Amino acid sequence: MCGIVGYIGDKDACKVIVEGLKRLEYRGYDSAGIALLREKHIDVTKTPGKVSKLEKMVSGLRPAKIGIGHTRWATHGEPNTVNAHPHTDCSGNIAIIHNGIIENHSSLKTKLTSLGHTFKSQTDTEVLAHLIEEFYSRTENLEMAVRLALKDVNGTFGIVVLSAAEPDVLVAARRGSPLLIGLGDSENLIASDASALIRHTRDVIYMHDNEIAVITRTNVSLKNLDDEAVEREAEHLTFDLEQIEKGGFAHFMLKEINEQPETVLNAFRGRLIDDEGVSKMGGLREVEEKIVNARRFVILACGTSWHAALVGKYILEQYAQIPVEVDYASEFRYRNPVLVEGDVVWAISQSGETLDTLAALREARQRGVPVYGIVNVVGSTIARETDAGVYIHAGPEIGVASTKAFTSQLAVLNLINLLVARRRKTITAEQGKEIVEEMHRLPGKIRQILDNTAQIEAIAEEFKESRNFLYLGRGVNFPVALEGALKLKEISYIHAEGYPAAEMKHGPIALIDENMPAVFIALRDSTYDKILSNIQEVRARKGNVIVIANEADGRLKELAEHIIEIPETLEILSPILSVIPLQLLSYYMAVKRGCNVDQPRNLAKSVTVE
Ligand code: G6P
């Protein structure tokens, strides 16, 4: 989720690029950088922090007619100056900006190092600069060098490359990360989204996967990576800036809900070994023994991340057969928690900055146990202060109500479960393979849910005036009930409670009447028969029932009016699907009630106070 801008033309490239990067900052703002080409020489300026910092550093530089710039959302390597883009080759004559992840970067780095290349950063991107350098020394043609280099690359990329020896061209290529070319009058631009171009032109060509573009001041030539010409008509953009930044969605929250097929895929990317039915996570490699041999896991988190931790407890206890304790970070730090040798502590945090989680992990480290992180924001304080960890790679989450980070946290907890369960031999290779296969199918199943939202919107319309909601689930979907209730409270200000469905009889059932909707998660899993009885108990008291169910569930059809169907999957993966209709339900309720979805009252995206 980084932002990319390239410019060639008669204007001051530096100004055009910096202004474009500012528009792209919602894609990430860990660090920023620019490479400008003048008189066959490339000058690179980069800095940690926001584009405004870069802007100050480059003000007063001599104008250039061609350049590339980047605002980074870190995935590999902390957000400091060396890891900021653009990256350069050994000679400094090739500069590159990149959005995406190069999965085979470590093997490429080993190979390139043996050929004499010297690396400056910890990023995956830098290998591309050296790989292109390697092919450039043989071809002396930037387009050809980029094409040959990309043949060796696994993973995703949106790249723009500059060569001091070819001062009149930008070469761009895409696989999996967006890029579009803006067509101007004696100038052309390229960017990862239209908001960076629209001040200069509204005529654009969207690049497709596996395409390469050679862009000069007056011409754009598009080919596929097999060197065959591609013809594509330019499109004229008519929408406004705000719409573009939200990718055409009305709110960031809806955009982020819709990103989940990709974000879950990104959490799994490069971490599944299909034929062995196991997972691997680079960030845990060195501490794998400690994790596998742990006597107990203690997971610390707040808010939505705490709900993810609870799901983790169900999964890990069932499959990896490891005792798991889940604690609110704020409670843990003020108790006198007993941690003993063999305990492994995990801190889960989207932002990596939540003060209570940070304080709790410091408390745990002081007691001498290892602490590992499951974090979204690379280089954040929690990521830095844990002994090791896994990034969830969900990209920047802007909407205050967490959505895509939750499903990515669940994806990573499942990866950890798979690793530990296989290594502890509590599941067989066959079972592991079945889990891996189903993990590959998840993004498609999420997409299926997102393609059918009309019914959820209609349910929101019907219940938008309700004052209270009950969310009920069992087993691995009990924490999902908690998360569904939290989402509703957070953005639509309707009181909602989540409960384990059977616990309802010990109190909440007293609240049920015709004005109290109850949302059940009733999937065909190990708790199915029991939860059907719980639904009947609510129906008998005239409660309105909304059910998240598996497709074609005849038994449920007789029990409930409102059934939202989701595809079947393994029980341990089912929360990744069952939470999505609940995110959408809260979203549509909030919109219909006229609430500020992306910035709900009194809340903060990251709580850095006690
Ligand atoms: C705040 C946010 C929640 C988030 C919680 C924990 O309350 O509004 O969405 O779940 O903090 O944040 P973290 O960044 O640590 O996951």
XYZ file of C-alpha atoms and ligand atoms in Angstrom, residues 301-306 348-354 357 382 397 399-402 409 486-487 490 603-607, ligand 1:
45
model
C -4.478 -6.872 23.249
C -7.225 -4.219 23.333
C -10.473 -3.668 21.434
C -10.895 -5.530 18.171
C -7.421 -7.024 18.506
C -8.538 -8.563 21.813
C -1.677 -8.158 19.021
C -2.105 -4.616 17.746
C -3.163 -3.100 14.457
C -1.453 0.254 15.062
C 1.441 -1.061 17.128
C 1.053 2.045 19.282
C -1.748 1.255 21.759
C -0.657 -3.075 24.972
C 5.176 -2.534 19.541
C -6.423 1.165 8.011
C -11.581 3.943 9.171
C -11.646 4.094 12.974
C -13.700 0.911 13.208
C -11.194 -1.862 12.534
C -5.053 -10.914 12.485
C -18.557 -3.690 19.129
C -18.803 -2.619 15.484
C -18.729 2.081 17.648
C -13.192 7.333 19.413
C -9.621 7.335 18.210
C -7.942 5.027 15.741
C -5.077 4.493 18.084
C -5.410 5.000 21.838
C -8.893 1.658 19.432
C -9.505 1.468 18.051
C -9.953 0.016 17.866
C -8.791 -0.928 18.117
C -8.157 -0.682 19.493
C -6.856 -1.450 19.635
O -9.883 1.531 20.379
O -10.610 2.352 17.873
O -10.443 -0.163 16.551
O -9.239 -2.246 18.028
O -7.845 0.698 19.659
O -5.937 -0.924 18.716
P -4.677 -1.676 18.155
O -4.085 -0.684 17.193
O -3.787 -1.938 19.319
O -5.143 -2.934 17.507
